[in-house]
XYZ file of C-alpha atoms in Angstrom:
643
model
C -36.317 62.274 10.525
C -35.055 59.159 8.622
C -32.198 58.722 10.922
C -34.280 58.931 14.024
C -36.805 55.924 12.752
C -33.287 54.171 11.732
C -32.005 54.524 15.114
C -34.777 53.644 16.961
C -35.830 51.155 15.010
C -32.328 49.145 15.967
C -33.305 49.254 19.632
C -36.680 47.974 18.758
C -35.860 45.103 15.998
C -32.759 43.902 18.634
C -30.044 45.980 18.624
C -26.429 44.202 18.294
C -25.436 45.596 21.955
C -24.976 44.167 25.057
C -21.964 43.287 28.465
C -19.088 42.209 28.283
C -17.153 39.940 30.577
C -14.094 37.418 30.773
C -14.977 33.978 31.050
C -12.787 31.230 32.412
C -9.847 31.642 29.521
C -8.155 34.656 28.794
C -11.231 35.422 25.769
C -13.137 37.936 26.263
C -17.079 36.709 26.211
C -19.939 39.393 25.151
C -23.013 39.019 24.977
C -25.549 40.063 22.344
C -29.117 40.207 21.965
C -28.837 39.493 18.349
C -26.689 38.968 15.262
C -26.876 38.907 11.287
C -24.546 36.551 9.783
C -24.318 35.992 6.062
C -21.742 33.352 4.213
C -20.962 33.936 1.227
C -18.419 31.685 -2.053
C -18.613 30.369 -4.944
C -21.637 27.997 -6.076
C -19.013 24.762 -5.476
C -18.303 26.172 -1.709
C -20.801 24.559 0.151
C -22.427 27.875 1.360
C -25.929 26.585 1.983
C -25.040 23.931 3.559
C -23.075 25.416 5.838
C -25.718 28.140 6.202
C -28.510 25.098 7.224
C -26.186 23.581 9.267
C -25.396 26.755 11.128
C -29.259 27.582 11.423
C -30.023 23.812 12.653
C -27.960 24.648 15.605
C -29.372 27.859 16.736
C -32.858 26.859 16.174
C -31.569 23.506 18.381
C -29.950 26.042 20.920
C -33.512 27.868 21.468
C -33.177 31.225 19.671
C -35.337 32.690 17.215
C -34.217 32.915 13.847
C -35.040 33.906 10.322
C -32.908 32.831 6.943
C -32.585 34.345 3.204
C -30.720 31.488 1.095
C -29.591 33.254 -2.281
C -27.996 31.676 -4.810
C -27.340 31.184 -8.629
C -29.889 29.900 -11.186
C -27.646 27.996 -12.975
C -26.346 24.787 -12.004
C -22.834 25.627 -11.756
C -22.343 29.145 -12.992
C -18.705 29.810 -13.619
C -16.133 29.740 -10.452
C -14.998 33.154 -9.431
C -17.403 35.278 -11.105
C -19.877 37.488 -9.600
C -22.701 35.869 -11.316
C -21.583 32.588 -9.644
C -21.963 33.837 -5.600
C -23.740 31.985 -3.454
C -24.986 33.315 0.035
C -27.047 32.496 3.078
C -27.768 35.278 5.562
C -29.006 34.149 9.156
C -30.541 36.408 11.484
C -30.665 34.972 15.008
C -31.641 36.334 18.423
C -33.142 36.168 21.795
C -36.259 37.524 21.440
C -38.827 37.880 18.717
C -37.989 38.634 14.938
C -39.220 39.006 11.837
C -36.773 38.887 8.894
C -33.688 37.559 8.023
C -31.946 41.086 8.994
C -31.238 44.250 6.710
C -27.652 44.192 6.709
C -25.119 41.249 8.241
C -22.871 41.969 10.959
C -20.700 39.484 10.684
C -19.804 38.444 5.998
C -17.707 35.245 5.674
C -16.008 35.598 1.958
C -14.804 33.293 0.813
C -13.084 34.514 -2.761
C -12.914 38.085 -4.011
C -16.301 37.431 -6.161
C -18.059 36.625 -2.739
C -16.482 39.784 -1.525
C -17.312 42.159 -4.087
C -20.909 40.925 -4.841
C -21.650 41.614 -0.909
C -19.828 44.027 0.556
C -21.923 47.006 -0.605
C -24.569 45.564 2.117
C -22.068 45.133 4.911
C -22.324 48.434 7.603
C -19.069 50.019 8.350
C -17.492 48.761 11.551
C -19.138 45.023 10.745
C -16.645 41.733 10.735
C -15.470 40.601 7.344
C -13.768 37.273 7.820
C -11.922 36.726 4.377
C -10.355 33.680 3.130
C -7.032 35.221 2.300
C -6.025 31.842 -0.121
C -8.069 32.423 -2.953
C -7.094 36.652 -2.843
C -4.762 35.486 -5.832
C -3.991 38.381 -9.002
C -6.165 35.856 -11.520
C -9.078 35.475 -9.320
C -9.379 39.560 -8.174
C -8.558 40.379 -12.012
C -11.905 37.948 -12.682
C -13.904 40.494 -10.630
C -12.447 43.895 -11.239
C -10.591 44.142 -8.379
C -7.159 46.572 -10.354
C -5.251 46.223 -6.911
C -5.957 43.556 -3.672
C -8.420 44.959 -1.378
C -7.321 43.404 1.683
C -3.808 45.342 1.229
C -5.386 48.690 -0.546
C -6.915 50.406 2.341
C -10.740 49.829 1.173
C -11.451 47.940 3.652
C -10.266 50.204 6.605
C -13.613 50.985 8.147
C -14.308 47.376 8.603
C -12.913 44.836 11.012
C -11.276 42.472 9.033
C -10.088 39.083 9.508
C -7.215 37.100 7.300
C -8.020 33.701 7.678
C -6.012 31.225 4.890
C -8.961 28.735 5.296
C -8.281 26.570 2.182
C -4.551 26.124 3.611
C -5.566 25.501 7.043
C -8.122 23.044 5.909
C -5.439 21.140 4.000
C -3.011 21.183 6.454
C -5.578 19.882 9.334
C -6.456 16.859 6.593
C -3.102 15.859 5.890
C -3.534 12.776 8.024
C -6.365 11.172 6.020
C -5.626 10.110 2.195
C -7.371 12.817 0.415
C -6.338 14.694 -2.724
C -5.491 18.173 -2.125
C -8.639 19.138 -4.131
C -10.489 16.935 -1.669
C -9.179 18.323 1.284
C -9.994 21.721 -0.375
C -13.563 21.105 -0.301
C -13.551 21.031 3.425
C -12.863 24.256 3.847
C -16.705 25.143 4.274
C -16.464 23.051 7.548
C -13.703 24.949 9.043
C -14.951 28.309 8.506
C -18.769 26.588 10.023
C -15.979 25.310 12.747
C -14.702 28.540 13.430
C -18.347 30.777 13.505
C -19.554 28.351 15.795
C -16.928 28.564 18.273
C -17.060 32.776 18.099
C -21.008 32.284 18.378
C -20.963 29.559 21.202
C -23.467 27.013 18.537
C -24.218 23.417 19.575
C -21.371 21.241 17.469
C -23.263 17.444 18.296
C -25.875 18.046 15.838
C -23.563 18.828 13.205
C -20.753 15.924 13.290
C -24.109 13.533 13.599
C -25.390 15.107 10.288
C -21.564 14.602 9.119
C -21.633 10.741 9.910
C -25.057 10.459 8.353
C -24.483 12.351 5.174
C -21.531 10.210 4.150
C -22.105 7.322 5.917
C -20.827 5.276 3.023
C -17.952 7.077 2.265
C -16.576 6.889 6.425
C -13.358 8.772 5.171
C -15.038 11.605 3.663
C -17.182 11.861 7.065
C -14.029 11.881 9.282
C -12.665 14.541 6.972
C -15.334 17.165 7.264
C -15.742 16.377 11.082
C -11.642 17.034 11.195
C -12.217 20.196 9.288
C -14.897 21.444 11.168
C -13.025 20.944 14.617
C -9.957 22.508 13.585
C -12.150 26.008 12.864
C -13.404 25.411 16.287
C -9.791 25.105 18.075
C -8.208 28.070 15.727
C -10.779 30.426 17.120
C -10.059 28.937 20.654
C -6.175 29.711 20.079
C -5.801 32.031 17.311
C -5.065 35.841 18.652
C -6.731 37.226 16.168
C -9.972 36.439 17.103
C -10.287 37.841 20.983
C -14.170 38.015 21.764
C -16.605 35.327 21.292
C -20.026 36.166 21.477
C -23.121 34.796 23.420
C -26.817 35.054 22.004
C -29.011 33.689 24.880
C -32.461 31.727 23.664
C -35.402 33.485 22.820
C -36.891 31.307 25.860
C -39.724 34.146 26.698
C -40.433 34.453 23.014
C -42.213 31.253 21.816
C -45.342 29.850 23.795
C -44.933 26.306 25.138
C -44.502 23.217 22.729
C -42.256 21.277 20.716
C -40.246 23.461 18.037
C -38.191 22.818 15.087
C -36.567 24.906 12.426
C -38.299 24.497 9.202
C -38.640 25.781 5.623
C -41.582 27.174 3.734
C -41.491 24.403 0.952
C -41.238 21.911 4.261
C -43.888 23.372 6.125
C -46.627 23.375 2.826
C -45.410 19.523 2.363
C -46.240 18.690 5.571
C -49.667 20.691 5.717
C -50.791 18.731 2.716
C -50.363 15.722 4.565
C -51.772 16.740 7.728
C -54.766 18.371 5.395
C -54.979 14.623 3.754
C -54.935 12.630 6.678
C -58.116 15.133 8.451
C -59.854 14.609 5.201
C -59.454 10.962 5.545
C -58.279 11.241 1.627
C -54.936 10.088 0.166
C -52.754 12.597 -1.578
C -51.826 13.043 -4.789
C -49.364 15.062 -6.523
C -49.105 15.487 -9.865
C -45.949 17.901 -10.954
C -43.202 19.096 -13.217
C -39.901 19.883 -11.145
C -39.442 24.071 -11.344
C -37.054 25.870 -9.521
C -38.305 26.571 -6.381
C -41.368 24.299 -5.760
C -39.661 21.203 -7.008
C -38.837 20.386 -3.389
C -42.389 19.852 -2.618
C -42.491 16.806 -4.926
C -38.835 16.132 -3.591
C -40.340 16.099 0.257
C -43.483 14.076 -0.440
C -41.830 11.644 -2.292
C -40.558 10.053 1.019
C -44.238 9.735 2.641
C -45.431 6.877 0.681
C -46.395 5.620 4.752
C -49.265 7.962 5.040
C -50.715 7.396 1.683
C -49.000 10.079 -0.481
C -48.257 9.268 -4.244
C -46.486 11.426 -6.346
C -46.247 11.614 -9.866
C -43.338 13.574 -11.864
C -45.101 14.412 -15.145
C -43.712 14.721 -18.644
C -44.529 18.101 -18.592
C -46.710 21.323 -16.788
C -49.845 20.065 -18.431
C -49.731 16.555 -17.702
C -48.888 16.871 -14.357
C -52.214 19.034 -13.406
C -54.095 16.827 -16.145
C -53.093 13.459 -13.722
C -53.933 15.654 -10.291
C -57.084 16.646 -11.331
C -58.207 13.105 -12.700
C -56.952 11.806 -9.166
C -58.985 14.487 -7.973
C -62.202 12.980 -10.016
C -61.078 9.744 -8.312
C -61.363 10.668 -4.869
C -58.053 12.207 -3.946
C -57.144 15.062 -2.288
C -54.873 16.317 -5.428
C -52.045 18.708 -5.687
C -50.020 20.317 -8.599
C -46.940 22.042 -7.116
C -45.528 24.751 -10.133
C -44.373 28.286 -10.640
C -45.266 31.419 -12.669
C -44.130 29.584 -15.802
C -45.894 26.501 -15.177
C -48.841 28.505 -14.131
C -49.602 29.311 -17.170
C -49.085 26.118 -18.985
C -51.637 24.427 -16.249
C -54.289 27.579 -17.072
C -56.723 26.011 -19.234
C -56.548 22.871 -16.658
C -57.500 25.052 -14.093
C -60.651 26.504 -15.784
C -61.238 22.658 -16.591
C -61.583 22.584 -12.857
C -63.075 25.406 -12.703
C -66.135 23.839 -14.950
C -65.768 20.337 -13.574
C -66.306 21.792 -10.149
C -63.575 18.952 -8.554
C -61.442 20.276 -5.759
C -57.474 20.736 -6.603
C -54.446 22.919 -4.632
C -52.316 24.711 -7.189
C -49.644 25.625 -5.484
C -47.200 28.311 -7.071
C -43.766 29.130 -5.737
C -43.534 32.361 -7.203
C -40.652 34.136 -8.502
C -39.358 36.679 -11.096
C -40.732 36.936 -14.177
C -41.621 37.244 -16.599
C -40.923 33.993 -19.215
C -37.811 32.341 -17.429
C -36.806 35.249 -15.389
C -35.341 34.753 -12.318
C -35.655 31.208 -10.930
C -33.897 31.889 -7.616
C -35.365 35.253 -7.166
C -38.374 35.877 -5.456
C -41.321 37.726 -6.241
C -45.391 38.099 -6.005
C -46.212 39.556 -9.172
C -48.362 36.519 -10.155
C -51.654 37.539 -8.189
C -53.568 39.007 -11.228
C -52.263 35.643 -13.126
C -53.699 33.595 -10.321
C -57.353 35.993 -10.524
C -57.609 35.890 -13.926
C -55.262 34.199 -15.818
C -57.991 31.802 -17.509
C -60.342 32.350 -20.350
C -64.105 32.975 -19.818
C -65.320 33.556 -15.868
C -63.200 31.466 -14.174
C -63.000 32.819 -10.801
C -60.488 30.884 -8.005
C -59.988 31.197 -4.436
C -56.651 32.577 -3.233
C -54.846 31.748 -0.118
C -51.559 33.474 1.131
C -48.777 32.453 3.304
C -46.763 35.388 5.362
C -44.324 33.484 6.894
C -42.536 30.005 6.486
C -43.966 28.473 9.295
C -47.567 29.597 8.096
C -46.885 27.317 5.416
C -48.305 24.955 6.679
C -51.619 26.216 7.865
C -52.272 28.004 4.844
C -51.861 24.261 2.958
C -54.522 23.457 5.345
C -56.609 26.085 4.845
C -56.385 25.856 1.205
C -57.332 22.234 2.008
C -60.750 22.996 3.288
C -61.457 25.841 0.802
C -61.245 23.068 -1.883
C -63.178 20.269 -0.327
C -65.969 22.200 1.029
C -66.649 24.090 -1.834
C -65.177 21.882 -4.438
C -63.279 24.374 -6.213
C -59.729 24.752 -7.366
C -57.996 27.230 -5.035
C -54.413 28.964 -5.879
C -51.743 28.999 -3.030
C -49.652 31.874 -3.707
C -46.357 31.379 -1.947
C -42.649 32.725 -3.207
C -39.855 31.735 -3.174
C -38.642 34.285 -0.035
C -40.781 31.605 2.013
C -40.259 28.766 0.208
C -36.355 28.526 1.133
C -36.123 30.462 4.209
C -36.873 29.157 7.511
C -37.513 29.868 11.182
C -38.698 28.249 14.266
C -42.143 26.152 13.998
C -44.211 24.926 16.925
C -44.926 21.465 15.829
C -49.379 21.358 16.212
C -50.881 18.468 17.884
C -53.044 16.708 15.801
C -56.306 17.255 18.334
C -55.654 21.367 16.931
C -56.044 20.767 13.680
C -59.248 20.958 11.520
C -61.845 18.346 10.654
C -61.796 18.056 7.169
C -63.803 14.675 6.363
C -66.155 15.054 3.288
C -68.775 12.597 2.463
C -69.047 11.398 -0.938
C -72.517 10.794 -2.684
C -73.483 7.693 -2.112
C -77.105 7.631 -3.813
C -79.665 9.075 -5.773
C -79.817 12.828 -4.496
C -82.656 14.146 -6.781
C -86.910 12.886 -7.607
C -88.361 13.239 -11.594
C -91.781 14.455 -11.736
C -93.166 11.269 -12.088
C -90.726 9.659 -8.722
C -87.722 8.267 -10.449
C -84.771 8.828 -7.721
C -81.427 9.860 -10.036
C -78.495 11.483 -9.621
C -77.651 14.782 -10.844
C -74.398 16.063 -10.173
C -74.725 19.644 -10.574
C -77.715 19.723 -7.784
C -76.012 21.852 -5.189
C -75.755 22.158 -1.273
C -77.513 25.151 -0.442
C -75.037 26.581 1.831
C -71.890 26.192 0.270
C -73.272 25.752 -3.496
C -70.953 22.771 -4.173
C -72.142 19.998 -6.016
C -71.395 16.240 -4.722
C -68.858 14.313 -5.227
C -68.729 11.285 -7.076
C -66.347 8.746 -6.894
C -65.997 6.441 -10.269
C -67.977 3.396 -10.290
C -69.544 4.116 -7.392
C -73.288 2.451 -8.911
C -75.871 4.585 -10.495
C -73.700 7.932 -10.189
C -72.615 7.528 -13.490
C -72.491 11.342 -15.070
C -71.244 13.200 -18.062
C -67.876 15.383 -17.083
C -65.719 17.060 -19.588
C -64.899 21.153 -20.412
C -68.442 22.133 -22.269
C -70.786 23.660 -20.356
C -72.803 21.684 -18.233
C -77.131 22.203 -17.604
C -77.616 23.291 -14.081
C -78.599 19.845 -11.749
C -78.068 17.015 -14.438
C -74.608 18.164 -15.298
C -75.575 17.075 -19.692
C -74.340 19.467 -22.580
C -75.893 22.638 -22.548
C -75.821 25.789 -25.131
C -78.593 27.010 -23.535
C -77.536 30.886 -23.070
C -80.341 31.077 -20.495
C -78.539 28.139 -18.472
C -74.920 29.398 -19.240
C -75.617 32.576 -17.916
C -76.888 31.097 -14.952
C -73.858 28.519 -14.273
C -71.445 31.442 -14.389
C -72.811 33.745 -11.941
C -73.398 30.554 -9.573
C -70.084 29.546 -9.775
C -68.806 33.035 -9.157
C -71.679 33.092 -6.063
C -69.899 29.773 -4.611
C -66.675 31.789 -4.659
C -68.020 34.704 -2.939
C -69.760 33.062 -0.334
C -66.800 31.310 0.625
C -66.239 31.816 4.687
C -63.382 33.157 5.360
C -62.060 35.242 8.661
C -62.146 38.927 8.932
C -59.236 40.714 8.230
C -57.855 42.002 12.041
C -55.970 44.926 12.088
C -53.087 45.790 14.654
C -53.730 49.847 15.522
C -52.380 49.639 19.134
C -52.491 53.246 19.294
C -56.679 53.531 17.993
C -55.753 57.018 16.837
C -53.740 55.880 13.203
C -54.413 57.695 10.368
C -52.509 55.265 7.856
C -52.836 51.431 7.471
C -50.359 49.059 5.837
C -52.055 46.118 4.116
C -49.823 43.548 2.864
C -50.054 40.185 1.480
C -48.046 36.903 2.020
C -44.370 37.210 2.600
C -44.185 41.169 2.742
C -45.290 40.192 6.400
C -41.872 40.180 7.742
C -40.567 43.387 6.641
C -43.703 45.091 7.226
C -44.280 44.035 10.849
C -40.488 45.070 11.453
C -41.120 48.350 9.635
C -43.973 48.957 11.777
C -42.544 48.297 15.101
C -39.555 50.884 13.888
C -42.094 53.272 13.344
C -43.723 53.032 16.636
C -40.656 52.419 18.632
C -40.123 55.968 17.358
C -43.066 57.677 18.592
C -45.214 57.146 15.389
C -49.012 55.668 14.826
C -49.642 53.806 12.297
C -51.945 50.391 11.678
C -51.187 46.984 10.360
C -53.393 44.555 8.208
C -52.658 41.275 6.492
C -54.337 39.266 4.122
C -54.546 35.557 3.685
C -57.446 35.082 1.717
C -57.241 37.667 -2.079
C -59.909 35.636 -3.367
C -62.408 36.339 -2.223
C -61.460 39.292 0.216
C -62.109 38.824 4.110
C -65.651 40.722 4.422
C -65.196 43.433 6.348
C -62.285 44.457 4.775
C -64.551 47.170 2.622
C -64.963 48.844 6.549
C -61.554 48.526 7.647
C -59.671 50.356 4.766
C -62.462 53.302 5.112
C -61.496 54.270 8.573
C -58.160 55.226 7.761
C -57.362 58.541 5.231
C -54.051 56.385 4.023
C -53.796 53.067 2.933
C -50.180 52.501 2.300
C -49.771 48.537 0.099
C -46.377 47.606 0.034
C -45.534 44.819 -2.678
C -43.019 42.842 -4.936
C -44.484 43.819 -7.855
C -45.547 46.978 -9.656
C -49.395 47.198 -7.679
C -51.579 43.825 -8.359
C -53.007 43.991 -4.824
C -53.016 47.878 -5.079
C -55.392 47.600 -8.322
C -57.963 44.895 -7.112
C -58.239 47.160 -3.962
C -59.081 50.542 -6.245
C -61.407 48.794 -8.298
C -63.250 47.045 -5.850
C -63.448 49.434 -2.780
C -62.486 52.751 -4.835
C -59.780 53.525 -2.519
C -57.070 55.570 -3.090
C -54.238 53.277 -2.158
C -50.844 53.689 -2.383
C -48.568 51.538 -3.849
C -44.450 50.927 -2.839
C -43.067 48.552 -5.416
C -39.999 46.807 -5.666
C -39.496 43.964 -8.225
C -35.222 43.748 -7.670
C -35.752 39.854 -6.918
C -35.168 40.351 -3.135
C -37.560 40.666 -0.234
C -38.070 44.139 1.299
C -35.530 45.506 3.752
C -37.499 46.546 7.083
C -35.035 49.719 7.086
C -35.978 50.790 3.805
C -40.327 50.178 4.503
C -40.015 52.233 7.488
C -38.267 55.117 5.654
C -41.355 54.978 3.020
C -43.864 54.514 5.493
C -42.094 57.194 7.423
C -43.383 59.716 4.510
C -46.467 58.517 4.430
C -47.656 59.258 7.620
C -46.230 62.676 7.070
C -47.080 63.297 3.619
């Protein structure tokens, strides 16, 4: 049965099918609803930017598209080795997708290492365009390769292209007074040069980006935009290359608006403005660059026009110790981290926590644990995020799926915090945080009114009618206390970690009183509102549910739409909010005799679901630093249902 869910789940993720016809030329043109391209070289090759520049021009040509940058930890790892490969996979088509694609159709290698480290994922009958210069007996020798595969026969089932890319570059730079090495470094450009011509991509956007990027160094720009026209012309001549291929845009796919490709680290940036400029509040961020949130403080940097200040701390705990004292002072504050930096900012947090102030902490997850994996991604830092403190210290938790949703889920996490004047995690990964698709950019008028109004006064009368202020008395909706700004005359009050006397906030040991402060605070996160979980059953008649969490959306939704494309029923939910859980989510997972949790981890939302709804849920796991394949979660699934 695998092989039927595989087959049909092609047709319904966007098979790579489609006519064929001549156009003007003597090239043959065909057409294709989608295709999965992934380049791949050494760290020094240039692979992600070509890969971004590649994706800015689909996403500016209309069609939907979803990336998976992968790359080194280190900073240059050694040239040639397998360790040292950097890739960028791009999955582009003309209709709705979900992930970046399970397997590329199309591998651009260029050096044996880049070849080796990738070919196991590259189908039979796929494209390998191979950079035939760098195929030399020290370089395969580096990687294992005993004899050259491009002459061996190992590559017979695939269609292969020799393209000497380095000596082509060199050769179409001779003109312009570079170094060889130099002109070597174009290379990237040509082979960008060449996929765009066999793809039909825009070329305008890129040899503006060219002029821009080295606009001080005009030679260097003339170079690249050389480079990057000669790939062009050597697919329009070369023989070797006799189809070009058409993706139309995903015109039916996106609802009206103005769209732009973005990144999940882009998207959060820009939610925590737009969440700063509905709260009327400026922004503060105080961080510690970590591999992969440090472009967050990299982004907001350049807003200092809309109020943002950023602060790059020392360390971890100095840069949530400055947040959450901008935080006493009125801002809306932000520490941007991951797992590692998590829990250096822990006891922070639970000063938060007692200080009742409201602060984003915003983790980019990623392997673990200690060091781990810094490119890799995964979510095994939930149970860190729900408990990861000492005493009661509970936190709301918000959830991104997708890089787009980024940026709503910065918003949301917004209004969590000022309402209910609470620290609240943001669990993204980095999956999100470097990929990218298509974002519909919101008009302001859509997005949520998140003013707060600061105490101004006395809020509280003494038996014998003294007005004072008492910073722990509570709204009784939302069971925040007010908020203070410094200075502000006759709300001074006592803050620091020690437990505070309900209503006038002074020292108490009172056990009485501290029994009473932790179960309110742990009320205020319960009673947080937050939407009911909705759950795609299109059939009504499912007996299994997938529930996933944050960027296991993808995969999942593709899984799913295998599964039914193949005649199965199943049901689909996805959480935002883990802490605290949507509140009819208790009903939902007890209509269903299966509940199915995929994750990248070994169960954390698995366990919080047995122990708080005592269902039997089902954990798939994978912790390999790489997001789910939608091929693989449909095969599980698959069993599932028929288990």
């Amino acid at each position: 049965m695998t092989s039927q869910v595989s087959s049909a789940a092609e047709q319904a993720d966007g098979a790579v099918v489609g006519e064929q016809r001549k156009p003007a030329g003597s090239k043959e043109l065909r057409r294709l609803d989608r295709v999965i391209i992934r380049f791949a070289g050494d760290s020094g090759d240039g692979m992600q930017l070509t890969g971004d520049r590649f994706t800015s021009e689909t996403a500016s040509f209309g069609n939907d598209l979803s990336t998976l940058p992968n790359f080194p930890a280190e900073i240059r790892a050694p040239a040639g080795t397998l360790p040292g490969v950097s890739s960028f996979q791009l999955h582009f088509a003309d209709h709705d997708i979900l992930t970046p694609g399970d397997a590329p159709n199309v591998l651009v290698a260029m050096n044996p290492a880049a070849l080796k480290a990738n070919i196991a994922d590259v189908p039979r009958g796929a494209e390998i365009i191979v950079n035939t210069d760098e195929f030399t007996k020290r370089a395969m020798s580096k990687v294992g390769y005993p004899t050259n595969p491009l002459e061996d026969g190992s590559l017979d089932g695939y269609s292969v292209h020799p393209v000497p890319l380095t000596t082509m570059t060199v050769e179409a730079l001779k003109e312009f007074d570079l170094s060889r090495k130099e002109a070597e470094r174009s290379k990237n450009m040509f082979a960008l040069g060449l996929l765009s011509w066999m793809y039909h991509r825009p070329t305008e956007g890129t040899e503006k980006f060219l002029k821009t990027k080295f606009a001080k160094k005009p030679e260097i720009a003339a170079a690249n935009i050389a480079a990057f026209r000669a790939g062009w012309n050597f697919g329009e001549t070369t023989e070797d290359f006799a189809v070009s291929y058409e993706v139309a845009p995903a015109s039916h796919t996106f609802p009206t608006g103005t769209y732009r490709n973005i990144s999940g680290n882009l998207a959060l940036s820009y939610g925590l403005i737009a969440a700063s400029q509905q709260a009327d509040l400026p922004l503060y961020l105080g961080s510690y660059p970590i591999t992969p949130a440090s472009d967050i403080l990299h982004e907001l940097s350049k807003h200092k026009n809309f109020g943002v200040r950023t602060f790059q701390a020392e360390d971890e705990i100095a840069g949530i110790g400055a947040a959450l004292g901008a935080a006493f002072g009125g801002s809306l504050a932000v520490t941007t981290t991951s797992g590692p930096g998590v829990a250096l900012k822990s006891e922070t947090i639970g000063l938060a926590v007692s200080l009742e102030l409201p602060l984003l902490v915003i983790d980019i997850q990623r392997g673990g644990p200690s060091t781990g994996l810094p490119t890799k991604t995964e979510q095994a830092d939930l149970l860190q995020a729900m408990f990861g403190r000492n005493g009661e210290a509970p936190v709301p938790i918000v959830a991104p799926r997708t890089p787009a949703d980024c940026f709503d889920a910065a918003i949301e996490a917004a209004r969590i915090a000022v309402t209910y004047r609470t620290p609240v995690f943001l669990l993204s990964d980095g999956y999100l945080a470097n990929g990218s698709e298509p974002w519909r950019v919101p008009d302001t008028d859509e997005l949520p009114d998140l003013r707060v109004q600061f105490a101004q006064g006395p809020n509280h009368t003494l038996d014998d009618g003294t007005e004072v202020f008492w910073p722990y008395k509570r709204d009784p909706q939302t069971l925040a206390r007010p908020w203070a700004i410094p200075g502000t005359p006759g709300l001074e009050h006592r803050i620091g970690g020690i437990e505070k006397q309900d209503g006038t906030g002074n020292i108490s040991y009172d056990p009485a009183n501290h029994d009473f402060m932790v179960r309110t605070r742990q009320a205020k996160i319960d009673g947080i509102d937050v939407p009911d979980v909705e759950v795609d059953d299109l059939s009504g008649t499912a007996n299994t549910l997938v529930l996933g969490w944050g960027s296991t959306y993808g995969p999942i939704t593709a899984a799913v739409r295998r599964l039914r494309a193949a005649g199965d029923s199943i049901a689909q939910a996805h959480l935002r909010h883990l802490n605290p859980f949507p509140r009819n989510l208790g009903a939902v997972l007890k209509r269903y005799d299966k509940v199915v949790i995929p994750e990248m981890n070994l169960g954390q939302l698995a366990t919080l679901i047995r122990a708080k709804y005592l269902v039997d849920a089902h954990s798939y796991n994978q912790v390999n630093g790489m997001p789910f394949k939608a091929e693989q979660l449909a095969t599980a699934l698959k069993e599932a249902i028929d288990g």
